[in-house]
Short mmCIF file of C-alpha atoms in Angstrom, two decimals:
data_model
loop_
_atom_site.label_atom_id
_atom_site.label_comp_id
_atom_site.label_asym_id
_atom_site.label_seq_id
_atom_site.Cartn_x
_atom_site.Cartn_y
_atom_site.Cartn_z
CA MET A 29 60.85 -60.77 72.17
CA GLY A 30 58.58 -63.41 73.89
CA LEU A 31 55.29 -61.78 73.29
CA TRP A 32 56.25 -60.94 69.56
CA PHE A 33 57.35 -64.63 69.12
CA PHE A 34 53.78 -65.84 70.57
CA THR A 35 52.00 -63.40 68.72
CA GLY A 36 53.78 -64.18 65.28
CA THR A 37 53.21 -68.10 66.21
CA LEU A 38 49.86 -67.48 66.93
CA ALA A 39 49.09 -65.51 63.54
CA VAL A 40 50.80 -68.40 61.45
CA LEU A 41 48.80 -71.16 63.12
CA ALA A 42 45.47 -69.27 62.66
CA GLY A 43 46.43 -68.66 58.98
CA ILE A 44 47.12 -72.30 58.64
CA LEU A 45 43.89 -73.23 60.00
CA PHE A 46 41.83 -70.66 57.93
CA LEU A 47 43.61 -72.11 54.92
CA ARG A 48 42.74 -75.74 55.82
CA ARG A 49 39.20 -74.72 56.27
CA ARG A 50 38.70 -72.98 53.01
CA SER A 51 40.42 -76.03 51.19
CA ALA A 52 37.97 -78.49 52.91
CA ILE A 53 35.52 -78.34 50.33
CA ASP A 54 35.89 -80.20 47.05
CA ARG A 55 35.56 -77.55 44.28
CA THR A 56 35.57 -80.10 41.43
CA THR A 57 33.06 -79.15 38.68
CA VAL A 58 30.91 -81.09 36.42
CA GLU A 59 31.37 -81.05 32.69
CA ILE A 60 28.99 -78.95 30.88
CA ALA A 61 28.88 -80.03 26.96
CA ASP A 62 26.95 -77.24 25.96
CA ARG A 63 27.22 -74.02 27.85
CA ARG A 64 24.13 -72.50 26.29
CA GLU A 65 22.25 -74.73 28.63
CA LEU A 66 23.19 -72.33 31.24
CA LEU A 67 21.26 -69.35 29.72
CA GLY A 68 17.86 -68.27 30.82
CA LEU A 69 15.92 -67.98 33.94
CA TRP A 70 17.09 -69.88 37.32
CA TYR A 71 15.36 -69.80 40.60
CA GLU A 72 17.42 -69.63 43.63
CA LEU A 73 16.22 -72.65 45.76
CA ALA A 74 18.85 -72.14 48.72
CA ARG A 75 21.84 -69.83 49.66
CA PHE A 76 23.84 -69.01 52.68
CA ASP A 77 23.29 -65.60 54.10
CA HIS A 78 25.70 -62.90 52.81
CA PRO A 79 25.35 -59.24 52.57
CA PHE A 80 24.65 -58.91 48.76
CA GLU A 81 21.34 -61.04 49.11
CA ARG A 82 20.65 -60.38 52.56
CA GLY A 83 16.87 -60.05 53.35
CA LEU A 84 16.09 -61.16 49.68
CA GLN A 85 12.98 -63.29 48.88
CA GLU A 86 12.18 -65.05 45.66
CA VAL A 87 15.76 -64.38 44.07
CA GLU A 88 16.08 -65.24 40.62
CA ALA A 89 19.11 -65.33 38.17
CA ARG A 90 18.80 -64.70 34.50
CA TYR A 91 21.93 -65.61 32.13
CA THR A 92 21.81 -63.99 28.64
CA LEU A 93 24.76 -64.69 26.04
CA LEU A 94 26.23 -61.45 24.93
CA ASP A 95 27.90 -60.68 21.49
CA ASP A 96 31.48 -60.78 22.77
CA GLY A 97 30.83 -64.24 24.32
CA THR A 98 30.43 -63.08 27.96
CA LEU A 99 27.39 -63.58 29.94
CA ARG A 100 25.09 -60.76 31.34
CA VAL A 101 24.00 -61.83 34.90
CA GLU A 102 20.99 -60.42 36.19
CA ASN A 103 20.05 -61.22 39.79
CA SER A 104 16.77 -60.16 41.43
CA GLY A 105 14.93 -60.78 44.47
CA PHE A 106 12.12 -59.00 46.38
CA ASP A 107 13.19 -56.82 49.38
CA PRO A 108 10.21 -56.79 52.00
CA ALA A 109 11.76 -53.79 53.43
CA ILE A 110 11.18 -51.65 50.60
CA GLY A 111 8.29 -53.54 49.02
CA ALA A 112 9.91 -53.92 45.64
CA ARG A 113 12.51 -56.10 43.76
CA ARG A 114 16.25 -55.14 43.82
CA THR A 115 18.26 -56.11 40.75
CA ALA A 116 22.19 -56.44 40.44
CA VAL A 117 23.70 -56.53 36.85
CA GLY A 118 27.14 -58.32 36.21
CA ARG A 119 29.24 -59.84 33.95
CA ALA A 120 30.39 -63.63 33.50
CA LYS A 121 33.15 -65.19 31.54
CA PHE A 122 33.56 -68.87 30.64
CA THR A 123 36.91 -70.45 31.63
CA ALA A 124 38.76 -73.53 30.16
CA ASP A 125 36.93 -75.45 32.81
CA SER A 126 33.42 -75.92 31.21
CA GLY A 127 31.63 -76.23 34.86
CA ARG A 128 33.48 -72.84 36.06
CA LEU A 129 32.32 -69.33 35.29
CA ARG A 130 34.19 -66.13 36.47
CA VAL A 131 31.47 -63.70 37.63
CA SER A 132 31.82 -60.22 38.63
CA PHE A 133 29.33 -57.50 39.77
CA TYR A 134 31.81 -54.83 41.14
CA TRP A 135 34.01 -53.57 38.20
CA LYS A 136 36.77 -56.21 37.63
CA PHE A 137 36.74 -58.10 40.67
CA TYR A 138 35.83 -61.59 39.63
CA SER A 139 34.66 -64.74 41.74
CA ASP A 140 34.66 -68.36 40.82
CA TYR A 141 31.15 -69.85 40.33
CA ASN A 142 31.66 -73.68 40.26
CA ILE A 143 28.83 -76.00 38.97
CA LEU A 144 29.61 -78.81 41.48
CA GLU A 145 26.37 -80.97 40.71
CA ARG A 146 23.81 -80.74 38.07
CA GLY A 147 20.54 -82.45 37.35
CA VAL A 148 20.53 -85.14 34.66
CA ARG A 149 18.32 -82.83 32.53
CA GLY A 150 19.98 -79.72 33.45
CA GLU A 151 16.91 -78.83 35.82
CA TRP A 152 19.04 -77.86 38.73
CA MET A 153 22.56 -76.88 39.68
CA LEU A 154 24.47 -76.81 42.83
CA VAL A 155 26.79 -73.82 42.70
CA GLY A 156 29.70 -72.97 44.89
CA SER A 157 32.73 -70.75 45.00
CA ARG A 158 36.15 -70.80 46.63
CA SER A 159 34.87 -70.25 49.97
CA PRO A 160 32.72 -72.73 51.96
CA ARG A 161 30.41 -69.60 52.87
CA TYR A 162 28.94 -69.41 49.47
CA LEU A 163 26.77 -72.03 47.93
CA TRP A 164 23.42 -71.83 45.99
CA ILE A 165 21.03 -74.26 44.59
CA LEU A 166 19.54 -73.15 41.15
CA ALA A 167 16.54 -74.62 39.33
CA ARG A 168 14.49 -73.99 36.50
CA SER A 169 11.41 -74.05 38.53
CA GLU A 170 10.33 -72.40 41.77
CA GLU A 171 10.50 -75.77 43.83
CA LEU A 172 11.72 -79.35 43.62
CA PRO A 173 10.34 -82.29 45.13
CA ALA A 174 11.43 -82.41 48.69
CA ASP A 175 13.46 -85.97 48.46
CA GLU A 176 15.38 -84.48 45.27
CA LEU A 177 16.24 -81.13 47.33
CA GLU A 178 17.33 -83.49 50.12
CA ARG A 179 19.71 -85.54 47.65
CA ILE A 180 21.19 -82.15 46.37
CA LEU A 181 21.83 -81.11 50.00
CA ASP A 182 23.50 -84.67 50.38
CA ARG A 183 25.74 -83.90 47.33
CA ALA A 184 26.68 -80.36 48.97
CA ARG A 185 27.81 -82.15 52.18
CA GLU A 186 29.73 -84.61 50.35
CA HIS A 187 31.45 -81.59 48.68
CA GLY A 188 32.42 -80.44 52.09
CA TYR A 189 29.73 -77.77 52.72
CA ASP A 190 28.04 -77.46 56.30
CA THR A 191 24.42 -76.94 54.93
CA THR A 192 22.74 -76.41 58.36
CA GLY A 193 22.84 -72.49 57.61
CA LEU A 194 21.23 -72.75 54.08
CA ILE A 195 18.32 -70.31 53.78
CA LEU A 196 15.75 -72.19 51.73
CA ARG A 197 13.29 -70.46 49.33
CA ALA A 198 9.59 -70.12 51.02
#
């Protein structure tokens, strides 16, 4: 019984620590007055490493409004291992929160995309999810001035993200 009690207690503590770490990020979104401003081409300037983009360079996202009110999301990036671009197509739904989208690339499994910060003229977005392991900086141009990028990284840190592992666009 002692071993089972110890193991159970350890599992509960691990779960609490996991949930605390997950909730350590501030997922408060910005207000998007006109959601059509999200449409079009975005360049990925920074991201964390994760399996579905691993090894990709020059990643782009294109958001297109569909007749049913959802968005077509097309992500593509150059894969040096095959010498060509790889593309993934998904769907996004708007939510009651104007700064949050529900995005799916796999059937009906949706994830939150939270627009945490946005440039004054809509020239960039800081996008997170429910997990501190997912964060993107997207921009309308392939690069931003270094001081502006650093300010965006500061805002990400203020939201609770550890930005040391971000992969920056070359």
